[in-house]
Structure formats: structure tokens, C-alpha cells
Backbone as a chain_set.jsonl record, in Angstrom:
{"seq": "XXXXXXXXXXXXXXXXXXXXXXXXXXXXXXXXXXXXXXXXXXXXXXXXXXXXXXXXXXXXXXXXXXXXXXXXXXXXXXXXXXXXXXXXXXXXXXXXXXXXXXXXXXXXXXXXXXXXXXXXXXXXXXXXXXXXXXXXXXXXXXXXXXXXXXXXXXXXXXXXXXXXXXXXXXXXXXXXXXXXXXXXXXXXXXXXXXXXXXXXXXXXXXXXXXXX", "coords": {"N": [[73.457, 119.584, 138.434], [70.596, 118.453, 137.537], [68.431, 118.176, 134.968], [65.351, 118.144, 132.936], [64.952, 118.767, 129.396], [61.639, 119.903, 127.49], [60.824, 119.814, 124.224], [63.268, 119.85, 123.141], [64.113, 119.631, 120.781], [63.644, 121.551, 119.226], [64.359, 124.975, 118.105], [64.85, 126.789, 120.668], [64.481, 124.755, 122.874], [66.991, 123.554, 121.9], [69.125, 124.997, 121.913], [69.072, 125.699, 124.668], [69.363, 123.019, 125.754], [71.796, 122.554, 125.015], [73.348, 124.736, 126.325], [73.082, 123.969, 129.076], [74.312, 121.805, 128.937], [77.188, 122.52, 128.321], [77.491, 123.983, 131.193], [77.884, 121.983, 132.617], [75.664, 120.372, 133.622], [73.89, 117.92, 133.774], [71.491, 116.089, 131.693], [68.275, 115.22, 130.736], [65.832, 114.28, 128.292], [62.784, 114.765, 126.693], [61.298, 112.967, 123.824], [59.916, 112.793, 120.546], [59.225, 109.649, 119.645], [61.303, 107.896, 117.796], [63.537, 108.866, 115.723], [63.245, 111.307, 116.111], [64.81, 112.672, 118.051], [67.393, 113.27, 116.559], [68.475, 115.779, 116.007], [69.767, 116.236, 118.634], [71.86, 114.083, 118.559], [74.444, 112.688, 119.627], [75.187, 114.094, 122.005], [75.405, 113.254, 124.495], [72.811, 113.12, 125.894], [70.351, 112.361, 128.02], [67.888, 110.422, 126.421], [64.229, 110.183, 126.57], [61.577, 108.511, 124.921], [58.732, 109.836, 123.704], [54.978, 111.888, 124.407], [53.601, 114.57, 125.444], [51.123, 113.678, 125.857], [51.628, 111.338, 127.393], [51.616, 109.959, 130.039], [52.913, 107.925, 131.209], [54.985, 108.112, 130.556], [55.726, 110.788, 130.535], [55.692, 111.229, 133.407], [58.134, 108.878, 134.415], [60.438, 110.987, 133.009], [60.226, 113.034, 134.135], [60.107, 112.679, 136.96], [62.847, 112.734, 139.271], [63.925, 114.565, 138.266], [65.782, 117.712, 139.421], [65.27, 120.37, 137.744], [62.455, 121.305, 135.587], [62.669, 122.278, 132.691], [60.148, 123.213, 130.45], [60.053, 123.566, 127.606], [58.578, 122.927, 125.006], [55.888, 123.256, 122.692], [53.072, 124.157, 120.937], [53.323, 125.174, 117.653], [51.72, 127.513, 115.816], [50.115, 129.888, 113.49], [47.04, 131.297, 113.097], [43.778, 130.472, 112.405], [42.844, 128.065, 112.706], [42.699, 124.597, 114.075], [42.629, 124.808, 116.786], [41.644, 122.841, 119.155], [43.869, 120.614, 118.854], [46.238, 122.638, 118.971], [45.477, 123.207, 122.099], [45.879, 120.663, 123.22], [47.913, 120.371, 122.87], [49.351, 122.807, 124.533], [47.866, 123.744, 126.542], [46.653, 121.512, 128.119], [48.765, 119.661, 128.289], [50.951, 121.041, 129.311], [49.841, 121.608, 131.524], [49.528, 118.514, 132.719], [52.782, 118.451, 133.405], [53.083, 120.806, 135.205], [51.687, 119.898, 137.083], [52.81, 117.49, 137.367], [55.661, 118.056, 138.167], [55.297, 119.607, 140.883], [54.382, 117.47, 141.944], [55.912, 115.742, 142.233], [57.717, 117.097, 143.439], [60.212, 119.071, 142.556], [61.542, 121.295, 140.396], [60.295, 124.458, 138.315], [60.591, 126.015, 135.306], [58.693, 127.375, 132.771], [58.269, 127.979, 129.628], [56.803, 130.548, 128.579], [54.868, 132.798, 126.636], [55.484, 136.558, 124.591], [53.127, 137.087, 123.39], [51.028, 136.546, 125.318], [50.692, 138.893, 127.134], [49.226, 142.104, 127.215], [48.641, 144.404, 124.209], [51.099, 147.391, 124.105], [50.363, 150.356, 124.073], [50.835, 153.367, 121.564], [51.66, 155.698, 123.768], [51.278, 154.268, 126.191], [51.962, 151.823, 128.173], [52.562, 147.927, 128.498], [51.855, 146.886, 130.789], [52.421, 144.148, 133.74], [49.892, 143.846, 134.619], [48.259, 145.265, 133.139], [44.746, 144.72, 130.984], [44.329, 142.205, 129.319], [44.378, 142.645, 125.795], [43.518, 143.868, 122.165], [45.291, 142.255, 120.694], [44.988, 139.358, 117.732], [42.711, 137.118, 118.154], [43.786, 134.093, 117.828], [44.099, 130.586, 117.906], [47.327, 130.079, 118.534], [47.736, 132.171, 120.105], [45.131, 132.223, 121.98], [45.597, 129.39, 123.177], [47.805, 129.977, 124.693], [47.882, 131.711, 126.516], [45.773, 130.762, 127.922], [47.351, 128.11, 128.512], [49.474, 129.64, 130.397], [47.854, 130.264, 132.602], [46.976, 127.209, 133.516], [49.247, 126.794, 134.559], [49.701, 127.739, 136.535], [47.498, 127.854, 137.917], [48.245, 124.701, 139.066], [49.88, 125.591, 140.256], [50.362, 126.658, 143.631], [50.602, 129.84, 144.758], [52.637, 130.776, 146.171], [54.443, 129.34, 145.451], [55.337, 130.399, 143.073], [57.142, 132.188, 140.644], [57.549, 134.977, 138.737], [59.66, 135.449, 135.566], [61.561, 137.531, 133.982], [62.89, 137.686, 130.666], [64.871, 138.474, 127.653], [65.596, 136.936, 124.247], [67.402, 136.337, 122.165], [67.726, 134.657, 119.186], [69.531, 133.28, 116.872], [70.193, 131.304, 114.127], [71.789, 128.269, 113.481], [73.389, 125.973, 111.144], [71.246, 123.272, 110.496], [69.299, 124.549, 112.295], [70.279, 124.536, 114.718], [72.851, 126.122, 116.942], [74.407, 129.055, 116.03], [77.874, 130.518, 115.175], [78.223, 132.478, 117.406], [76.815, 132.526, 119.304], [76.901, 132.421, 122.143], [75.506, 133.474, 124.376], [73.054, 132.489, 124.019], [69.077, 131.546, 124.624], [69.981, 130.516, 127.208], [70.347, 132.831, 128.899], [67.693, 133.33, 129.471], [67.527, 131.082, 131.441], [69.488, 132.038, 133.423], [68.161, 134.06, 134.257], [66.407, 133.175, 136.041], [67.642, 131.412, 137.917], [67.968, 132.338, 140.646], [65.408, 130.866, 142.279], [64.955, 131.04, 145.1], [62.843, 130.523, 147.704], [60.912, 129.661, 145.529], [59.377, 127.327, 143.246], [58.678, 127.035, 141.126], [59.067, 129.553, 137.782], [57.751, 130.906, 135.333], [58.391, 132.011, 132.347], [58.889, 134.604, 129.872], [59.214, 134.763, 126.58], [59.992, 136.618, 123.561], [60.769, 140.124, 121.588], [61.254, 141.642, 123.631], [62.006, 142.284, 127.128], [59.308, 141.088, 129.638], [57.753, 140.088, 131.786], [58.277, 141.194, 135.59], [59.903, 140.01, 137.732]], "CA": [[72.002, 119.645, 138.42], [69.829, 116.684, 136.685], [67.354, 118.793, 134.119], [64.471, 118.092, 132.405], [64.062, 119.748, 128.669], [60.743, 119.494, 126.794], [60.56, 120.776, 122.962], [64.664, 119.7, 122.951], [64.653, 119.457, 119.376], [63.449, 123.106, 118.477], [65.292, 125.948, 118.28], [64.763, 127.093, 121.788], [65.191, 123.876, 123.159], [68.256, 123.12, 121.552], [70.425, 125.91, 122.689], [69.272, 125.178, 125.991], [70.163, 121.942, 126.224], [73.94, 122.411, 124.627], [74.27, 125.506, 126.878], [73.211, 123.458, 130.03], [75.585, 120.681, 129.096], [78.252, 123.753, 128.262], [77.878, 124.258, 131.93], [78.51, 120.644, 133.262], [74.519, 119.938, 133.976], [72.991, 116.682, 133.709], [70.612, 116.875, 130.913], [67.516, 114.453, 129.869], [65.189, 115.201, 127.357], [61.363, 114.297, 126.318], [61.851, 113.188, 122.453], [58.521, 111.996, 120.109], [59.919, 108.679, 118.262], [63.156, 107.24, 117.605], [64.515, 109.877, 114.858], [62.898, 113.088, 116.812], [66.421, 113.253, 118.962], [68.329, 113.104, 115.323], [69.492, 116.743, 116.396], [70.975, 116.041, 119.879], [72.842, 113.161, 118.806], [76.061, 112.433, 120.223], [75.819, 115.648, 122.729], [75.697, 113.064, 125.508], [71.578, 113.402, 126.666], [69.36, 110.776, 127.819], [66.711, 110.401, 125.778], [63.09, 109.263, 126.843], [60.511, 108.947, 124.161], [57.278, 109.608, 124.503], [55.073, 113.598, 124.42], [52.899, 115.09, 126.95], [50.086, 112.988, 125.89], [52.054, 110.438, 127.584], [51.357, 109.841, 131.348], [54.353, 107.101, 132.081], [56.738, 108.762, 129.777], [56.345, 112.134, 131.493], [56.382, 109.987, 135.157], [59.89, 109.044, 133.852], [61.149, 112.301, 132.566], [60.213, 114.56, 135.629], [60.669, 111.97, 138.096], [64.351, 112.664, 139.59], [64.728, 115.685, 137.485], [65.681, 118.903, 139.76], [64.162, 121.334, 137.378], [62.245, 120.793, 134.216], [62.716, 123.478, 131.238], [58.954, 122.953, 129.395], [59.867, 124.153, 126.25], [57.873, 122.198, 123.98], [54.678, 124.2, 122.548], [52.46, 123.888, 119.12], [53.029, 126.874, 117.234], [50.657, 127.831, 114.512], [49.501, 131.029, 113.33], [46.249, 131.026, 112.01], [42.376, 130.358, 112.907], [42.671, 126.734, 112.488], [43.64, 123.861, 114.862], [42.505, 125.406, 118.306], [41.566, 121.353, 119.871], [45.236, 120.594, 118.839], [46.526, 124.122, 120.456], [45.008, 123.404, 123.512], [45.957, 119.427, 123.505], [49.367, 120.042, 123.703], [50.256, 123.866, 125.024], [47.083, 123.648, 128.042], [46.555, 120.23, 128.84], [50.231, 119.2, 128.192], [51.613, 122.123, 130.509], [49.231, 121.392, 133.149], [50.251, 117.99, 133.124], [53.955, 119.095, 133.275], [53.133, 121.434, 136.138], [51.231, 118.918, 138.073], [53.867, 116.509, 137.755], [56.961, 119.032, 138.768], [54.686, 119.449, 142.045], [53.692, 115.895, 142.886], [57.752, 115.193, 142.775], [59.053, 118.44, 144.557], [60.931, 119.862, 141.386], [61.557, 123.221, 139.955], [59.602, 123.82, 136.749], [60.598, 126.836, 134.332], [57.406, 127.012, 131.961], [58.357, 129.197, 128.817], [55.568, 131.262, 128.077], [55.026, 133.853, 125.426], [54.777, 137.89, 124.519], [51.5, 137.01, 123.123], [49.997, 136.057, 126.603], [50.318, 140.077, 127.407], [48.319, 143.488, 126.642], [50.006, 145.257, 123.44], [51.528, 148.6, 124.611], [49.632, 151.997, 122.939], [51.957, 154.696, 121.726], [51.4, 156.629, 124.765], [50.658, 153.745, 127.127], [53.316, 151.0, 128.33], [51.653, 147.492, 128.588], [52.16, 145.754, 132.495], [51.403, 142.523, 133.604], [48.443, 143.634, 135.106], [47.169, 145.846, 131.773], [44.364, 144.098, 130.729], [44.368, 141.583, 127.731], [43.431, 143.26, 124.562], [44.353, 144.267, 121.126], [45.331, 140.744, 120.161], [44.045, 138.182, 117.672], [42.758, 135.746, 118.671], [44.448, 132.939, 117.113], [44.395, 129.334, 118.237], [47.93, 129.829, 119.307], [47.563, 133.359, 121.12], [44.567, 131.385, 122.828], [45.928, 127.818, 124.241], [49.08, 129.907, 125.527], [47.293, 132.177, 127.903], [45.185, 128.985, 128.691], [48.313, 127.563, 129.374], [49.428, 130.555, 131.772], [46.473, 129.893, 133.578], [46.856, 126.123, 134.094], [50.817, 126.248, 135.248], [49.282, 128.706, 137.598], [46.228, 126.936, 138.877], [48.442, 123.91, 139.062], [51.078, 125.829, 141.625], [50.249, 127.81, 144.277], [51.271, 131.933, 144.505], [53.64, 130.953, 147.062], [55.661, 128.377, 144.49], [55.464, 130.743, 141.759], [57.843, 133.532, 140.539], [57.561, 135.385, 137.104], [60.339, 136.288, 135.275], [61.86, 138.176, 132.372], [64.089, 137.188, 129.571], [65.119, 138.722, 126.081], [66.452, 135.884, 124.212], [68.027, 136.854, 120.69], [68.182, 133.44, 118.217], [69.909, 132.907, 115.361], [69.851, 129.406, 113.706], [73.063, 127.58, 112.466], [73.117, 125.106, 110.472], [70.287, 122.678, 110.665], [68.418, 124.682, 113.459], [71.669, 124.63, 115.669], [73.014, 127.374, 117.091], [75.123, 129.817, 115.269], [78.931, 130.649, 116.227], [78.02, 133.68, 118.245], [75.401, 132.014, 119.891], [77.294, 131.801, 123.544], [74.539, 133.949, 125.123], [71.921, 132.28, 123.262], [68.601, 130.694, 125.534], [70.475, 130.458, 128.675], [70.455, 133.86, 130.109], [66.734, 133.283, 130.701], [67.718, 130.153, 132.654], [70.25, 132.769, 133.988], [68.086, 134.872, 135.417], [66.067, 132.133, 136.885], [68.682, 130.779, 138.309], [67.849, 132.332, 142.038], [64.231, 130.53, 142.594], [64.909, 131.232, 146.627], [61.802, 129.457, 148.026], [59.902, 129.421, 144.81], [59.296, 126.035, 142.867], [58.142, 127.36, 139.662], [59.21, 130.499, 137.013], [57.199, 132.044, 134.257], [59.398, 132.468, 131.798], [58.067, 134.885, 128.948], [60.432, 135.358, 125.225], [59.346, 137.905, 122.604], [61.406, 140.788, 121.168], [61.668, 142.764, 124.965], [61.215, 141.873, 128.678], [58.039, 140.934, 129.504], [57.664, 139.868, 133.203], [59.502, 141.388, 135.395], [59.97, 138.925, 139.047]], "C": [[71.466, 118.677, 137.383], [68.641, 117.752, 136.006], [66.9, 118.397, 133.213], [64.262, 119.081, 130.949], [62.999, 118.883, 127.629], [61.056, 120.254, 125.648], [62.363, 121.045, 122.915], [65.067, 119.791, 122.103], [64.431, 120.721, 119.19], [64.634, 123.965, 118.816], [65.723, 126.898, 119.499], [65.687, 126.019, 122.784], [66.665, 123.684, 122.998], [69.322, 123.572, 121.56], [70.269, 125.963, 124.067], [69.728, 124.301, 126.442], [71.736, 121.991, 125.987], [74.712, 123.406, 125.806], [74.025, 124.68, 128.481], [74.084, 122.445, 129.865], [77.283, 121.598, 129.189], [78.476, 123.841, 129.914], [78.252, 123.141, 133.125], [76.899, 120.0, 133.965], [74.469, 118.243, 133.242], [71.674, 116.731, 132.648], [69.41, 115.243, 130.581], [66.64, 115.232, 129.358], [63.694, 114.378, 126.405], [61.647, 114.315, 124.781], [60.345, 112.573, 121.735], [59.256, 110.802, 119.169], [60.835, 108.875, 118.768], [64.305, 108.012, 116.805], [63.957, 111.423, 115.413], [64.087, 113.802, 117.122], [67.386, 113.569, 118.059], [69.122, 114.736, 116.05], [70.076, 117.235, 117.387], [71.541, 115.161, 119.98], [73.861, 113.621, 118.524], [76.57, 113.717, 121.061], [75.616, 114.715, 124.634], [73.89, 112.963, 126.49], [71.459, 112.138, 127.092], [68.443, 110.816, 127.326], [65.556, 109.406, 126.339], [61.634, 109.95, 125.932], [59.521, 108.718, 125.107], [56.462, 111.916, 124.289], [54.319, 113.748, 125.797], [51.287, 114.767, 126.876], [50.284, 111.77, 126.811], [52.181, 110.062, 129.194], [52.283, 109.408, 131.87], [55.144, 107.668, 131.422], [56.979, 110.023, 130.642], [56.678, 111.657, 132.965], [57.985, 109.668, 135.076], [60.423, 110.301, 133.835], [61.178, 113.233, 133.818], [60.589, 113.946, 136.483], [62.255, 112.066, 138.416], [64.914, 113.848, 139.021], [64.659, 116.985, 138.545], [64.924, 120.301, 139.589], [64.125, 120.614, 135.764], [61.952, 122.346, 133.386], [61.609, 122.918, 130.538], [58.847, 124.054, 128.545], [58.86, 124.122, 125.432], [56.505, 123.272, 123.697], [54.072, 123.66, 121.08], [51.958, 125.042, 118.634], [52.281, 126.256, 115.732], [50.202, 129.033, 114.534], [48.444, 131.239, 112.84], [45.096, 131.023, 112.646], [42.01, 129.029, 113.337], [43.489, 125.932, 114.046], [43.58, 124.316, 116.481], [42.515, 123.85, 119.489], [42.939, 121.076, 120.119], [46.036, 121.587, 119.612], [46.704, 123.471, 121.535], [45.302, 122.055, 124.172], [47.215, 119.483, 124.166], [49.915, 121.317, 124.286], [49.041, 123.961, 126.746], [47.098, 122.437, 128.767], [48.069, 119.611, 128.85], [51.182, 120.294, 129.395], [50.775, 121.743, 131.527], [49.491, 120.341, 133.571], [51.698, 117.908, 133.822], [53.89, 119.61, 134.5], [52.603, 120.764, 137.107], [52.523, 117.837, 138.59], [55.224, 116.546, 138.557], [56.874, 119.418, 140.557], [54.481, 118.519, 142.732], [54.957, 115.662, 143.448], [59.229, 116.502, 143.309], [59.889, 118.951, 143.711], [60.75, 121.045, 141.181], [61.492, 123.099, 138.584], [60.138, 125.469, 136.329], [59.646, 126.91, 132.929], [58.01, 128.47, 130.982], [57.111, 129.462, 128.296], [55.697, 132.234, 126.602], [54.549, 135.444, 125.512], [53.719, 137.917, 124.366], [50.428, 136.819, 124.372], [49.482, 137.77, 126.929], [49.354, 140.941, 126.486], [49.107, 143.856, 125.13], [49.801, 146.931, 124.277], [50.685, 149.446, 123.141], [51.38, 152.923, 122.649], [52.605, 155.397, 122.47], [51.774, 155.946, 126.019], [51.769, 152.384, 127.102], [52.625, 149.827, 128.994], [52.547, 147.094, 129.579], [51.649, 144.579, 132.567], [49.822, 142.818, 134.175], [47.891, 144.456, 133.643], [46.451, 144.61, 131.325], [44.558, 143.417, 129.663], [43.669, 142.112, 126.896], [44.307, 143.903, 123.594], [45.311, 143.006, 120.298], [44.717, 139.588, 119.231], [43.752, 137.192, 118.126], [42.864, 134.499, 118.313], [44.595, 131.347, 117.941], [46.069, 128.828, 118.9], [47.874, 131.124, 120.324], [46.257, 132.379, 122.149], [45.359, 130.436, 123.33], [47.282, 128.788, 124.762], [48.612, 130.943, 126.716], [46.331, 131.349, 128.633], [46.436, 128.625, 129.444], [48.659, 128.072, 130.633], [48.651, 130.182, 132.636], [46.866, 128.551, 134.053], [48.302, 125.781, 134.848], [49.963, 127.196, 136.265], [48.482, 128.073, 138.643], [47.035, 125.756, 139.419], [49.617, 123.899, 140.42], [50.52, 127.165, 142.32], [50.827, 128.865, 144.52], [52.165, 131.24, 144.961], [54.588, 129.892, 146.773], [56.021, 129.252, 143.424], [56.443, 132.253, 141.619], [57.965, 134.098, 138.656], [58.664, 135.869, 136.656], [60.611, 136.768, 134.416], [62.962, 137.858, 131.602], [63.835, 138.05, 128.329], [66.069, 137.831, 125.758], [66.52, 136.049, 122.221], [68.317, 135.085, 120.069], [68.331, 133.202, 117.403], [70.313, 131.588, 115.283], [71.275, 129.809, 112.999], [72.956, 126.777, 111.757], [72.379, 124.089, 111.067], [69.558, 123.17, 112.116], [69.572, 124.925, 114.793], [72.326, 125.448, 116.261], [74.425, 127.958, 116.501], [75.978, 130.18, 116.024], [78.895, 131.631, 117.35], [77.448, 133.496, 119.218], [76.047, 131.736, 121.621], [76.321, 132.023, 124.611], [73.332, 133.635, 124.857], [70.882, 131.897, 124.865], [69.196, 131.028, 126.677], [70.237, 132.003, 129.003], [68.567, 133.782, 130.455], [66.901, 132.316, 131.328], [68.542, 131.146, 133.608], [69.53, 133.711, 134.908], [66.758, 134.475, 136.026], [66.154, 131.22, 137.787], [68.334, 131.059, 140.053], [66.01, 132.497, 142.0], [64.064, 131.121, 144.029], [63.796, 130.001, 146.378], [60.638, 128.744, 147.178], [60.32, 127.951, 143.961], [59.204, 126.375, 140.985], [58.598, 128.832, 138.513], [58.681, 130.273, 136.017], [57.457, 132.625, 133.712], [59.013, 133.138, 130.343], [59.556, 135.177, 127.964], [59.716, 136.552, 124.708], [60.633, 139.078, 122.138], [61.416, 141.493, 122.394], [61.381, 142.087, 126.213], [59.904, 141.99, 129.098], [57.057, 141.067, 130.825], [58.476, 140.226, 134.477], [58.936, 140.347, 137.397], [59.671, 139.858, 140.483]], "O": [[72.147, 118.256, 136.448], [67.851, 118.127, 136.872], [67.695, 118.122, 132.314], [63.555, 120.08, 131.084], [63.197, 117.782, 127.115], [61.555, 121.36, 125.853], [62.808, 122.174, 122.705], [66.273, 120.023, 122.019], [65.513, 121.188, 118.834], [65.582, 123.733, 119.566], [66.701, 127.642, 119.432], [66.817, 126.13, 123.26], [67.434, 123.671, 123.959], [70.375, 122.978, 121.324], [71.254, 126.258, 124.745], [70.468, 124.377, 127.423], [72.631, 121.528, 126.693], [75.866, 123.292, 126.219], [75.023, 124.842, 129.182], [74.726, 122.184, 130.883], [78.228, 121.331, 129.931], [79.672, 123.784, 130.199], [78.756, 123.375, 134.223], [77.019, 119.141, 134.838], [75.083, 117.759, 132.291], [70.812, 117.558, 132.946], [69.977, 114.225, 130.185], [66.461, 116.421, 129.622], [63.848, 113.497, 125.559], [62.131, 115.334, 124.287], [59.662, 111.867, 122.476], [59.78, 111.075, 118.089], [61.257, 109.57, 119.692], [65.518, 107.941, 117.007], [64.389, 112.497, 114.996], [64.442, 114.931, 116.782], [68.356, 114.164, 118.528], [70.252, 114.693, 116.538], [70.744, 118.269, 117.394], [71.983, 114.88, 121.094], [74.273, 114.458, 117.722], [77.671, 114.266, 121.018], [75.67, 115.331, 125.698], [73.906, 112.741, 127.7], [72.091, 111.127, 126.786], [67.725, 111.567, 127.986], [65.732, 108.205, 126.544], [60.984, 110.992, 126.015], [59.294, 108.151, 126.177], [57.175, 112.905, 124.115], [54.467, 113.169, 126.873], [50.409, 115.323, 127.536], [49.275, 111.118, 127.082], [53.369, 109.836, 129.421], [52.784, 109.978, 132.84], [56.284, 107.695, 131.885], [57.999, 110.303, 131.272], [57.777, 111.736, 133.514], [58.853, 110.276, 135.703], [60.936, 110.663, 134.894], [62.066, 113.961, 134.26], [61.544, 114.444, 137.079], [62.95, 111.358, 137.686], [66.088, 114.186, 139.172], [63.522, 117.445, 138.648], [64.339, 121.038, 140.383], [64.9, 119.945, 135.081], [61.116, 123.22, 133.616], [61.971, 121.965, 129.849], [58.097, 125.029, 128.536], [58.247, 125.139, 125.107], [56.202, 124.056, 124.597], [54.633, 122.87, 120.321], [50.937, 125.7, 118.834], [52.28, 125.25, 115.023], [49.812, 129.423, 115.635], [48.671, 131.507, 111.66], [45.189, 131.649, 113.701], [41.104, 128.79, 114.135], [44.374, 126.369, 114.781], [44.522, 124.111, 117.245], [43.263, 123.801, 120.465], [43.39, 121.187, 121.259], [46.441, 121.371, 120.754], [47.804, 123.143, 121.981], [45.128, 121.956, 125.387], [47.623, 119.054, 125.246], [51.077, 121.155, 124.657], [49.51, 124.217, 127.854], [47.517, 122.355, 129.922], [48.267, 118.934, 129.858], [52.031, 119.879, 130.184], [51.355, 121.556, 132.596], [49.797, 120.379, 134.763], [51.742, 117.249, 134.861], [54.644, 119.001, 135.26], [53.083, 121.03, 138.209], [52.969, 117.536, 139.697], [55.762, 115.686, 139.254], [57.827, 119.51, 141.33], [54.382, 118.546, 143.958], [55.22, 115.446, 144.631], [60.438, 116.694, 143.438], [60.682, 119.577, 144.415], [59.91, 121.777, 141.704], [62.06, 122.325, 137.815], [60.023, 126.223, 137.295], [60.147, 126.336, 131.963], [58.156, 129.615, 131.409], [56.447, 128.661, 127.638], [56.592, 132.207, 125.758], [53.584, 135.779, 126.2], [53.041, 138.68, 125.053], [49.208, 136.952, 124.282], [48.287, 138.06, 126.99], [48.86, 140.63, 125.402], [50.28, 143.489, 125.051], [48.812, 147.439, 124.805], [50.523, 149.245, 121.938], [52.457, 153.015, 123.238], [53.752, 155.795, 122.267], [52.404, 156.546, 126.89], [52.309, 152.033, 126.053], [52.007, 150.144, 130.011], [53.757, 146.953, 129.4], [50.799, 144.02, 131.874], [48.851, 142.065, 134.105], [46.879, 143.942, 133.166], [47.073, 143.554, 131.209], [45.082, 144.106, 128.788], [42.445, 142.167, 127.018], [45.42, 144.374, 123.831], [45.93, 143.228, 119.258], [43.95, 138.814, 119.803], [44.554, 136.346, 118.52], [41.902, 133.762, 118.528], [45.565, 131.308, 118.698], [46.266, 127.774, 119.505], [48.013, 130.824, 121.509], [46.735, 131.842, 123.148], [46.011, 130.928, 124.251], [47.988, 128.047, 125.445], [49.115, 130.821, 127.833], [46.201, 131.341, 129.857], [46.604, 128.766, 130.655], [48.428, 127.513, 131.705], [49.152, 129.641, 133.622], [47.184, 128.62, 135.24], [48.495, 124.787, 135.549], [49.556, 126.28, 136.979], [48.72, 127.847, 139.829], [46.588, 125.532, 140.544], [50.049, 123.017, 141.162], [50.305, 128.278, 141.84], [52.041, 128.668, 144.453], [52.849, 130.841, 144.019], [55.425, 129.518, 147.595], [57.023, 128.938, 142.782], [56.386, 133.192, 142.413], [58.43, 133.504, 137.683], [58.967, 136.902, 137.252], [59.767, 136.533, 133.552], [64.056, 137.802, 132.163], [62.681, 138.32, 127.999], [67.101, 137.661, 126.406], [65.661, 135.833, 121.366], [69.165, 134.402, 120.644], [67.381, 132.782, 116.741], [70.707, 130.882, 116.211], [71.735, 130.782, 112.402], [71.743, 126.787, 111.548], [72.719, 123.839, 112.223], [69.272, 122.332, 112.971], [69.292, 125.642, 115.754], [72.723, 125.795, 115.148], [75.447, 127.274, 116.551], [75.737, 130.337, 117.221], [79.697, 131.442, 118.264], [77.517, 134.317, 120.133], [75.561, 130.795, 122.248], [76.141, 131.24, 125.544], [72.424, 134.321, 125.325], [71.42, 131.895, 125.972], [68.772, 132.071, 127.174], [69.444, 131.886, 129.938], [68.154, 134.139, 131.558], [66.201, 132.494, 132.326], [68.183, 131.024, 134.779], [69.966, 134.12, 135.984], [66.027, 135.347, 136.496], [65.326, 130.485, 138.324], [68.421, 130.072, 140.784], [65.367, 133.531, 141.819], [63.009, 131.729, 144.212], [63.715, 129.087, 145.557], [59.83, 127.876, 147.51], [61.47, 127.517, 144.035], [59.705, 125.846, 139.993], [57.578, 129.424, 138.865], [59.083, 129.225, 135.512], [57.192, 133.816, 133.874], [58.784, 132.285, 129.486], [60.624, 135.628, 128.379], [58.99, 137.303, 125.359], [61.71, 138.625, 122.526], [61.816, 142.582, 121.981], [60.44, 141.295, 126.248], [59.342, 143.068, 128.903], [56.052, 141.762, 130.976], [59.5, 139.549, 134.561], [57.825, 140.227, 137.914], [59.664, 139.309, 141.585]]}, "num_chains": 1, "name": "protein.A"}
């Protein structure tokens, strides 16, 4: 398989990509700059700079790629920085999801717990429970934006939601730690049977989130 990861360098990223090469995949990988890739050298990628501001760089990167893993995100916790947010986790995913569509690909969009309801004591939050009980933070905003625009961008009948718990411990420099065999990958794992769908909705967080 020929795959696409965005946000290759982070800590997400970067046990995805080692465990898709682990399994004999084909791997390229969206990098910003010339020293961005510093922590997937010599694991064999292709590297194509460039971010998701980048119109011909992403044209490259998705073009030919089977499925694209859109890791990449701009975390921040805080009040500040919402324009930024929304530059690169809404408008950068909707690109992304447009592009995965134009060229017939299979997109895996990692989302977040934060997009959902929080659960009450009593009360057990679903995907349909409404949104609420959340700050509203500049990244809790642009990532249910985002939701929204991989959505708008693929029709129901491309799309499949699914669920992951994905446990990560860091190794040295961000890397994954010896234990780490199950790291990342089992939500590619249980993404793995798209059937007719084009697209998954892949949520992290401390529990299952979505369920398919």
C-alpha cells in the first residue's frame, strides 16, 4: 500500500509511520522545511516538503497515495490563536479531504475527544449527545470545524466513523518507546476494512469515542 502521513514528525505521526513501514507499506510523508524530517531519517520515507497551506505540495503528496493518514493538527490550549487554529486544523483538513476525493483515495482524518459531548455521572455521552460542557478554546473550536469540513467535503456514503484507544508513550526524542508494538496502528487497524467507504473519522482521547 503507497500511504500518505501528515503531522509525520509528531508523536502520533511517528509511530504511524515506523509501524506502517514495520508492516512492509510504502510510506511518504508531508514535512515543513529541510530539517522538519530530522526524526524520520534513515527509516526509508519519501519526503515532500511543503504544509497544507501548500496547494502543489499537497497535489504531490496525495496524488498516487492509496490512503492518506492526516495527522498533522495545531495544538494549543488556551484562548489565543483561533485564525491560526482554524488555518491549519479547518482549512488545511478540508483541503486534505478535497484532495483525497478529487484523486479517488482513502483518507483517515484523526480527529479528537474534544469534538464530543462530556459524559455526566449518570449520563453516557454518544455521538449524537449534543455538544456541551466544553471550553471553548481555539483548539476545541477549529477541530469540530474541522469535523465538519472532512464531512462536508465527502459525502455520507464515503464516510465511516471509527473508534480507536491509542496509549503513547514517548522514547527517546519523541520516538516510540520499547513496548510501543501496539502503539498508533491499531487505529489504522481497525480502519483497515473501509468496504465501500473512502473516508474514516478517526477520534483518540483516553476511551473509544466513535463507534463505526
Amino acid at each position: 500500500m503507497e500511504a500518505l502521513v501528515t503531522g509525520a514528525t509528531g508523536l502520533l505521526g511517528n509511530n504511524l509511520v515506523r509501524r506502517l513501514l514495520q508492516q512492509g507499506h510504502r510510506v511518504r510523508v508531508l514535512v515543513r522545511g529541510t530539517t522538519a524530517g530530522e526524526p524520520l531519517a534513515g527509516l526509508g520515507v519519501v519526503s515532500i516538503a511543503g504544509d497544507l497551506d501548500d496547494q502543489p505540495a499537497l497535489e504531490r503528496a496525495i496524488g498516487g497515495a492509496e490512503v492518506v493518514f492526516h495527522v498533522a493538527g495545531f495544538v494549543r490550549i488556551g484562548w489565543s490563536d483561533l485564525p491560526e487554529a482554524r488555518r491549519v486544523n479547518v482549512e488545511g483538513s478540508r483541503r486534505v479531504a478535497q484532495l483525497v476525493r478529487r484523486h479517488q483515495g482513502r483518507l483517515v482524518h484523526v480527529s479528537s475527544v474534544i469534538t464530543l459531548a462530556v459524559a455526566r455521572r449518570v449520563t453516557r455521552a454518544e455521538v449524537v449527545t449534543p455538544v456541551c460542557g466544553q471550553v471553548p478554546s481555539a483548539y476545541v473550536i477549529s477541530k469540530r470545524e474541522a469535523d465538519a469540513a472532512v464531512r462536508a467535503a465527502l459525502p455520507a456514503r464515503l464516510r465511516v466513523q471509527a473508534r480507536a484507544r491509542l496509549p503513547l508513550r514517548a522514547g527517546a526524542a519523541g520516538r516510540p518507546g520499547a513496548d510501543d508494538e501496539h502503539v498508533a496502528a491499531r487505529g489504522q487497524h481497525r480502519c483497515r476494512g473501509f468496504g465501500d467507504h473512502r473516508a474514516a473519522i478517526l477520534g483518540t482521547g483516553p476511551g473509544s469515542w466513535r463507534g463505526a
